[in-house]
């Protein structure tokens, strides 16, 4: 999905910009590649800089309720310092690294309903204009895919995914928002929890996995949220028994209770030279620590035979998710035109 637009701040006759991303869905922390195609206007222009901005549609809670907004979470200068002649064509190739916490937008080629974009900003003769906006697809890291496959293998189903503005206390979160993947419980856990929310906070040295369970209330108690945090390695993913590891996470999450106070929780799994043997870890549980959950942009996900079950949420189907993506880019373009 590519949009071309004249630089509104320069009026008719200005250069145009068209950013084309290379095919595929890069993973978090990996290289995003493509080219910025420029076409000169009616006169020569000095191109001061070409900047790519990664943007995401996020959900925001405020006093009046919930809303949505667009958040820029990374910027890269990929070119500039040259003159673009009248009607001249130039292409500027780029290779930039995605942040490790970049949200995952698809699993096994199926969209999760997460909306990311790459916005191109061109600075010409002292004026700036966001002249191009492209959809960005991001695939899962091997350890993320393995964990989600394990949930699917244990009978959990995909409900929705969204991006929540805010920070998770006690973690090394870097971005101003985090991704929640909401799962329906398997039959084994359905009597204990109503849903599980999974958040991945990846970094170059490993990944934090934050699990939040909406626990059902009993006859004499009300339901509450329980949150655990575990650390996993990027190495030796294929040597781990992820079904067993995730099942243990779930048992600890639902079986341990906190009678009072707030506790941190942490576990460590990974391959530190032992080809996948689970390391020593500690455990405790804490109540809801400021994370907030809400309805996601429902979608349809098929994650393969061992993956998450197909689910439809909120009456939305795949075509409507595509409409959400289109609306995001159309709204951004209309906003930029109004500013111009």
Short mmCIF file of C-alpha atoms in Angstrom, two decimals:
data_model
loop_
_atom_site.label_atom_id
_atom_site.label_comp_id
_atom_site.label_asym_id
_atom_site.label_seq_id
_atom_site.Cartn_x
_atom_site.Cartn_y
_atom_site.Cartn_z
CA UNK A 1 0.00 0.00 0.00
CA UNK A 2 1.77 3.12 -1.24
CA UNK A 3 0.52 6.69 -1.28
CA UNK A 4 2.06 9.50 -3.35
CA UNK A 5 1.36 13.14 -2.65
CA UNK A 6 2.76 16.49 -3.70
CA UNK A 7 4.56 18.34 -0.97
CA UNK A 8 1.73 20.53 0.28
CA UNK A 9 4.03 23.00 2.00
CA UNK A 10 5.68 23.77 -1.34
CA UNK A 11 2.52 23.89 -3.38
CA UNK A 12 1.97 22.64 -6.91
CA UNK A 13 5.21 21.90 -8.69
CA UNK A 14 7.11 20.52 -5.71
CA UNK A 15 8.89 17.17 -5.69
CA UNK A 16 7.07 13.94 -4.92
CA UNK A 17 8.22 11.10 -2.70
CA UNK A 18 7.34 7.42 -2.91
CA UNK A 19 8.81 5.01 -0.36
CA UNK A 20 8.73 1.33 -1.29
CA UNK A 21 9.53 -1.28 1.36
CA UNK A 22 11.16 -4.52 0.28
CA UNK A 23 8.76 -7.51 0.33
CA UNK A 24 8.42 -9.62 3.45
CA UNK A 25 7.84 -9.14 7.16
CA UNK A 26 11.09 -8.43 9.01
CA UNK A 27 11.40 -9.49 12.64
CA UNK A 28 11.93 -7.17 15.61
CA UNK A 29 15.57 -6.14 15.84
CA UNK A 30 16.18 -7.05 12.19
CA UNK A 31 16.81 -4.88 9.15
CA UNK A 32 14.04 -2.99 7.39
CA UNK A 33 15.07 -2.28 3.81
CA UNK A 34 13.65 -0.43 0.84
CA UNK A 35 14.04 2.62 -1.35
CA UNK A 36 12.81 6.19 -1.31
CA UNK A 37 11.96 7.27 -4.86
CA UNK A 38 12.03 11.01 -5.55
CA UNK A 39 10.78 12.88 -8.57
CA UNK A 40 11.78 16.48 -9.09
CA UNK A 41 9.25 19.24 -9.42
CA UNK A 42 9.05 22.22 -11.77
CA UNK A 43 12.35 23.62 -10.47
CA UNK A 44 15.50 22.51 -8.70
CA UNK A 45 15.16 21.80 -4.96
CA UNK A 46 17.75 21.23 -2.25
CA UNK A 47 16.85 18.06 -0.35
CA UNK A 48 18.03 18.73 3.20
CA UNK A 49 17.12 15.37 4.67
CA UNK A 50 14.95 12.30 4.17
CA UNK A 51 13.64 10.83 7.40
CA UNK A 52 11.69 7.63 8.02
CA UNK A 53 9.38 7.55 11.03
CA UNK A 54 7.88 4.38 12.46
CA UNK A 55 4.32 4.95 13.67
CA UNK A 56 1.72 2.78 15.41
CA UNK A 57 -1.96 3.05 16.18
CA UNK A 58 -2.36 2.58 19.94
CA UNK A 59 -5.18 2.51 22.46
CA UNK A 60 -5.10 5.16 25.16
CA UNK A 61 -7.01 5.30 28.42
CA UNK A 62 -7.95 8.70 29.79
CA UNK A 63 -10.42 10.22 32.20
CA UNK A 64 -13.20 10.28 29.61
CA UNK A 65 -12.69 6.64 28.67
CA UNK A 66 -10.72 4.92 25.92
CA UNK A 67 -9.51 6.30 22.63
CA UNK A 68 -6.98 5.70 19.88
CA UNK A 69 -4.02 7.70 18.74
CA UNK A 70 -0.97 7.50 16.50
CA UNK A 71 2.43 7.26 18.20
CA UNK A 72 5.80 7.70 16.47
CA UNK A 73 8.30 5.35 18.11
CA UNK A 74 11.48 5.62 16.01
CA UNK A 75 13.08 7.96 13.46
CA UNK A 76 15.89 7.36 10.98
CA UNK A 77 17.59 9.86 8.66
CA UNK A 78 18.35 7.91 5.49
CA UNK A 79 19.53 10.60 3.07
CA UNK A 80 19.79 14.26 2.20
CA UNK A 81 22.29 16.97 1.39
CA UNK A 82 21.82 16.96 -2.37
CA UNK A 83 20.02 18.92 -5.10
CA UNK A 84 17.10 17.34 -6.94
CA UNK A 85 16.81 18.78 -10.41
CA UNK A 86 13.56 19.59 -12.17
CA UNK A 87 11.79 16.36 -13.22
CA UNK A 88 14.85 14.40 -12.07
CA UNK A 89 14.38 10.89 -10.73
CA UNK A 90 16.48 9.69 -7.82
CA UNK A 91 16.26 6.61 -5.59
CA UNK A 92 17.74 6.46 -2.11
CA UNK A 93 18.17 2.90 -0.76
CA UNK A 94 18.02 2.41 2.99
CA UNK A 95 18.67 -0.23 5.63
CA UNK A 96 17.57 0.52 9.18
CA UNK A 97 17.18 -1.68 12.26
CA UNK A 98 13.72 -2.16 13.75
CA UNK A 99 13.53 -1.65 17.53
CA UNK A 100 13.54 -4.95 19.40
CA UNK A 101 10.15 -4.13 20.94
CA UNK A 102 8.49 -3.48 17.57
CA UNK A 103 5.04 -5.14 17.77
CA UNK A 104 4.34 -8.29 15.80
CA UNK A 105 1.67 -7.72 13.16
CA UNK A 106 1.30 -11.22 11.74
CA UNK A 107 1.68 -14.88 12.63
CA UNK A 108 2.11 -17.50 9.91
CA UNK A 109 1.19 -14.84 7.36
CA UNK A 110 -2.12 -14.00 9.04
CA UNK A 111 -2.67 -10.47 10.35
CA UNK A 112 -3.22 -9.88 14.07
CA UNK A 113 -5.00 -6.55 13.59
CA UNK A 114 -2.00 -4.46 14.67
CA UNK A 115 -1.49 -1.33 12.55
CA UNK A 116 2.06 -0.09 11.95
CA UNK A 117 3.36 2.29 9.31
CA UNK A 118 6.49 3.87 7.89
CA UNK A 119 6.06 7.59 7.29
CA UNK A 120 8.52 9.46 5.08
CA UNK A 121 9.40 13.06 5.88
CA UNK A 122 11.13 15.22 3.29
CA UNK A 123 12.84 18.47 4.27
CA UNK A 124 13.18 20.79 1.29
CA UNK A 125 14.38 24.40 1.39
CA UNK A 126 13.51 24.82 5.06
CA UNK A 127 10.04 23.25 4.73
CA UNK A 128 9.10 19.79 5.96
CA UNK A 129 6.36 17.55 4.74
CA UNK A 130 5.29 14.01 5.59
CA UNK A 131 4.83 12.99 2.00
CA UNK A 132 4.41 9.19 2.09
CA UNK A 133 2.97 6.54 4.39
CA UNK A 134 3.33 2.79 3.97
CA UNK A 135 2.01 -0.20 5.86
CA UNK A 136 4.65 -2.10 7.85
CA UNK A 137 4.38 -5.85 8.48
CA UNK A 138 6.48 -7.47 11.21
CA UNK A 139 6.84 -11.19 11.84
CA UNK A 140 7.59 -12.87 15.18
CA UNK A 141 10.99 -13.74 16.57
CA UNK A 142 11.61 -17.51 16.78
CA UNK A 143 11.11 -17.49 20.55
CA UNK A 144 7.88 -15.50 20.22
CA UNK A 145 6.55 -17.90 17.63
CA UNK A 146 7.55 -20.90 19.75
CA UNK A 147 5.71 -19.55 22.80
CA UNK A 148 2.55 -18.77 20.84
CA UNK A 149 2.70 -22.19 19.21
CA UNK A 150 2.93 -23.71 22.68
CA UNK A 151 -0.18 -21.85 23.81
CA UNK A 152 -1.97 -23.18 20.74
CA UNK A 153 -0.72 -26.68 21.41
CA UNK A 154 -2.12 -26.45 24.95
CA UNK A 155 -5.56 -25.56 23.61
CA UNK A 156 -5.57 -21.78 23.95
CA UNK A 157 -7.18 -19.71 21.20
CA UNK A 158 -6.48 -16.27 19.77
CA UNK A 159 -8.93 -13.57 20.83
CA UNK A 160 -7.37 -10.27 19.77
CA UNK A 161 -4.23 -8.17 19.85
CA UNK A 162 -3.78 -4.49 20.52
CA UNK A 163 -1.23 -1.86 21.48
CA UNK A 164 -1.66 -0.15 24.84
CA UNK A 165 -0.13 3.23 25.59
CA UNK A 166 1.76 3.16 28.90
CA UNK A 167 4.50 1.23 30.65
CA UNK A 168 4.65 -2.03 32.57
CA UNK A 169 6.26 -1.52 35.96
CA UNK A 170 9.25 -3.64 36.91
CA UNK A 171 10.30 -4.40 33.33
CA UNK A 172 12.93 -3.08 30.98
CA UNK A 173 10.33 -1.72 28.54
CA UNK A 174 11.77 0.82 26.10
CA UNK A 175 8.86 1.95 23.90
CA UNK A 176 6.02 4.16 25.19
CA UNK A 177 3.49 1.39 24.49
CA UNK A 178 3.31 -2.39 24.66
CA UNK A 179 1.56 -5.12 22.74
CA UNK A 180 -1.03 -7.39 24.34
CA UNK A 181 -2.02 -10.65 22.70
CA UNK A 182 -5.24 -11.85 24.30
CA UNK A 183 -5.94 -15.58 24.39
CA UNK A 184 -8.99 -17.60 25.33
CA UNK A 185 -8.29 -20.32 27.91
CA UNK A 186 -8.11 -24.02 27.16
CA UNK A 187 -10.66 -26.36 28.69
CA UNK A 188 -8.14 -27.23 31.41
CA UNK A 189 -8.00 -23.62 32.64
CA UNK A 190 -11.41 -22.28 31.64
CA UNK A 191 -12.83 -22.73 35.14
CA UNK A 192 -9.98 -20.69 36.64
CA UNK A 193 -9.41 -17.84 34.18
CA UNK A 194 -11.40 -15.93 31.58
CA UNK A 195 -8.44 -14.90 29.44
CA UNK A 196 -4.65 -14.68 29.27
CA UNK A 197 -2.82 -11.61 28.00
CA UNK A 198 0.70 -12.13 26.69
CA UNK A 199 3.23 -9.30 26.27
CA UNK A 200 6.68 -9.73 24.75
CA UNK A 201 9.42 -7.23 25.62
CA UNK A 202 12.37 -8.27 23.47
CA UNK A 203 15.92 -7.02 23.61
CA UNK A 204 19.23 -8.04 22.07
CA UNK A 205 20.11 -10.23 25.07
CA UNK A 206 16.78 -12.00 25.54
CA UNK A 207 13.10 -11.37 26.07
CA UNK A 208 10.76 -10.72 28.97
CA UNK A 209 7.40 -12.49 28.77
CA UNK A 210 4.68 -10.86 30.85
CA UNK A 211 1.59 -12.99 31.46
CA UNK A 212 -1.57 -11.54 32.90
CA UNK A 213 -4.50 -13.76 33.82
CA UNK A 214 -8.01 -12.53 34.45
CA UNK A 215 -8.83 -14.98 37.23
CA UNK A 216 -12.41 -15.99 37.87
CA UNK A 217 -13.89 -15.29 41.28
CA UNK A 218 -15.11 -18.02 43.59
CA UNK A 219 -18.19 -18.32 45.76
CA UNK A 220 -16.75 -16.04 48.45
CA UNK A 221 -14.24 -14.05 46.42
CA UNK A 222 -14.20 -11.73 43.46
CA UNK A 223 -12.05 -12.19 40.39
CA UNK A 224 -8.72 -10.41 40.04
CA UNK A 225 -5.74 -10.07 37.74
CA UNK A 226 -2.53 -11.97 38.37
CA UNK A 227 0.69 -10.99 36.61
CA UNK A 228 3.92 -12.94 36.18
CA UNK A 229 7.12 -12.08 34.35
CA UNK A 230 9.59 -14.57 32.90
CA UNK A 231 12.84 -14.15 30.98
CA UNK A 232 13.78 -16.28 27.99
CA UNK A 233 16.80 -16.46 25.72
CA UNK A 234 16.97 -16.05 21.95
CA UNK A 235 19.41 -18.95 21.82
CA UNK A 236 18.57 -22.64 21.65
CA UNK A 237 14.87 -22.05 20.97
CA UNK A 238 14.56 -25.29 19.02
CA UNK A 239 15.96 -27.30 21.96
CA UNK A 240 13.32 -26.19 24.47
CA UNK A 241 10.16 -28.09 25.36
CA UNK A 242 8.00 -24.99 25.12
CA UNK A 243 4.73 -26.80 25.79
CA UNK A 244 6.10 -27.92 29.16
CA UNK A 245 7.57 -24.52 29.95
CA UNK A 246 4.40 -22.57 29.09
CA UNK A 247 2.25 -25.08 30.94
CA UNK A 248 4.40 -24.57 34.03
CA UNK A 249 4.05 -20.79 33.68
CA UNK A 250 0.29 -21.18 33.53
CA UNK A 251 0.09 -23.50 36.54
CA UNK A 252 2.12 -21.09 38.63
CA UNK A 253 0.03 -18.18 37.43
CA UNK A 254 -3.33 -19.70 38.35
CA UNK A 255 -2.42 -21.80 41.41
CA UNK A 256 -0.51 -19.30 43.50
CA UNK A 257 -2.49 -16.65 45.31
CA UNK A 258 -1.47 -13.37 46.84
CA UNK A 259 -3.22 -12.70 50.13
CA UNK A 260 -2.06 -9.12 50.44
CA UNK A 261 0.37 -6.58 49.10
CA UNK A 262 2.07 -6.40 45.74
CA UNK A 263 4.91 -8.63 44.65
CA UNK A 264 7.23 -8.80 41.69
CA UNK A 265 7.53 -12.03 39.78
CA UNK A 266 10.28 -13.34 37.61
CA UNK A 267 11.40 -16.57 36.02
CA UNK A 268 14.29 -17.38 33.74
CA UNK A 269 14.38 -19.92 30.94
CA UNK A 270 16.89 -20.29 28.18
CA UNK A 271 19.95 -21.86 26.73
CA UNK A 272 23.05 -20.54 28.46
CA UNK A 273 25.49 -23.03 27.02
CA UNK A 274 23.37 -26.02 28.00
CA UNK A 275 21.34 -26.40 24.80
CA UNK A 276 17.97 -25.59 26.22
CA UNK A 277 18.00 -26.90 29.76
CA UNK A 278 15.72 -24.67 31.81
CA UNK A 279 17.70 -22.62 34.29
CA UNK A 280 16.95 -21.88 37.92
CA UNK A 281 14.16 -19.39 38.45
CA UNK A 282 12.16 -17.84 41.24
CA UNK A 283 8.43 -17.23 41.37
CA UNK A 284 5.85 -15.11 43.02
CA UNK A 285 2.76 -13.28 41.93
CA UNK A 286 1.51 -9.73 41.96
CA UNK A 287 -1.81 -8.05 41.55
CA UNK A 288 -2.60 -5.76 38.65
CA UNK A 289 0.28 -3.26 38.48
CA UNK A 290 -1.02 -0.53 36.20
CA UNK A 291 -1.38 -2.58 33.05
CA UNK A 292 -4.78 -2.01 31.54
CA UNK A 293 -6.66 -4.28 29.24
CA UNK A 294 -9.38 -3.43 26.80
CA UNK A 295 -11.09 -4.62 23.65
CA UNK A 296 -8.69 -5.21 20.80
CA UNK A 297 -9.18 -4.86 17.05
CA UNK A 298 -10.66 -8.32 16.52
CA UNK A 299 -9.34 -10.34 13.63
CA UNK A 300 -9.04 -13.83 12.22
CA UNK A 301 -5.82 -15.74 12.84
CA UNK A 302 -4.83 -19.14 11.55
CA UNK A 303 -1.55 -20.24 13.04
CA UNK A 304 -1.07 -23.73 11.61
CA UNK A 305 -1.86 -27.15 12.99
CA UNK A 306 0.06 -26.64 16.22
CA UNK A 307 -0.73 -22.96 16.55
CA UNK A 308 -3.47 -20.80 17.95
CA UNK A 309 -7.01 -21.75 17.05
CA UNK A 310 -8.92 -19.69 14.51
CA UNK A 311 -11.12 -17.12 16.20
CA UNK A 312 -13.39 -14.28 15.22
CA UNK A 313 -13.93 -11.46 17.70
CA UNK A 314 -16.33 -8.55 17.77
CA UNK A 315 -17.94 -9.47 14.47
CA UNK A 316 -14.87 -8.38 12.52
CA UNK A 317 -13.53 -10.44 9.65
CA UNK A 318 -10.31 -10.20 7.71
CA UNK A 319 -11.70 -7.69 5.19
CA UNK A 320 -12.68 -5.34 7.99
CA UNK A 321 -9.18 -5.51 9.41
CA UNK A 322 -7.91 -4.37 6.03
CA UNK A 323 -10.37 -1.48 6.25
CA UNK A 324 -8.85 -0.56 9.63
CA UNK A 325 -5.42 -0.40 7.99
CA UNK A 326 -6.73 1.69 5.12
CA UNK A 327 -8.51 4.08 7.47
CA UNK A 328 -5.30 4.57 9.42
CA UNK A 329 -3.38 5.69 6.35
CA UNK A 330 -6.24 7.73 4.93
CA UNK A 331 -6.69 9.58 8.23
CA UNK A 332 -2.97 10.33 8.37
CA UNK A 333 -2.96 11.71 4.83
CA UNK A 334 -6.01 13.88 5.44
CA UNK A 335 -4.40 15.23 8.61
CA UNK A 336 -1.19 16.06 6.74
CA UNK A 337 -3.14 17.79 3.97
CA UNK A 338 -4.98 19.89 6.53
CA UNK A 339 -1.66 20.89 8.10
CA UNK A 340 -0.31 21.78 4.67
#
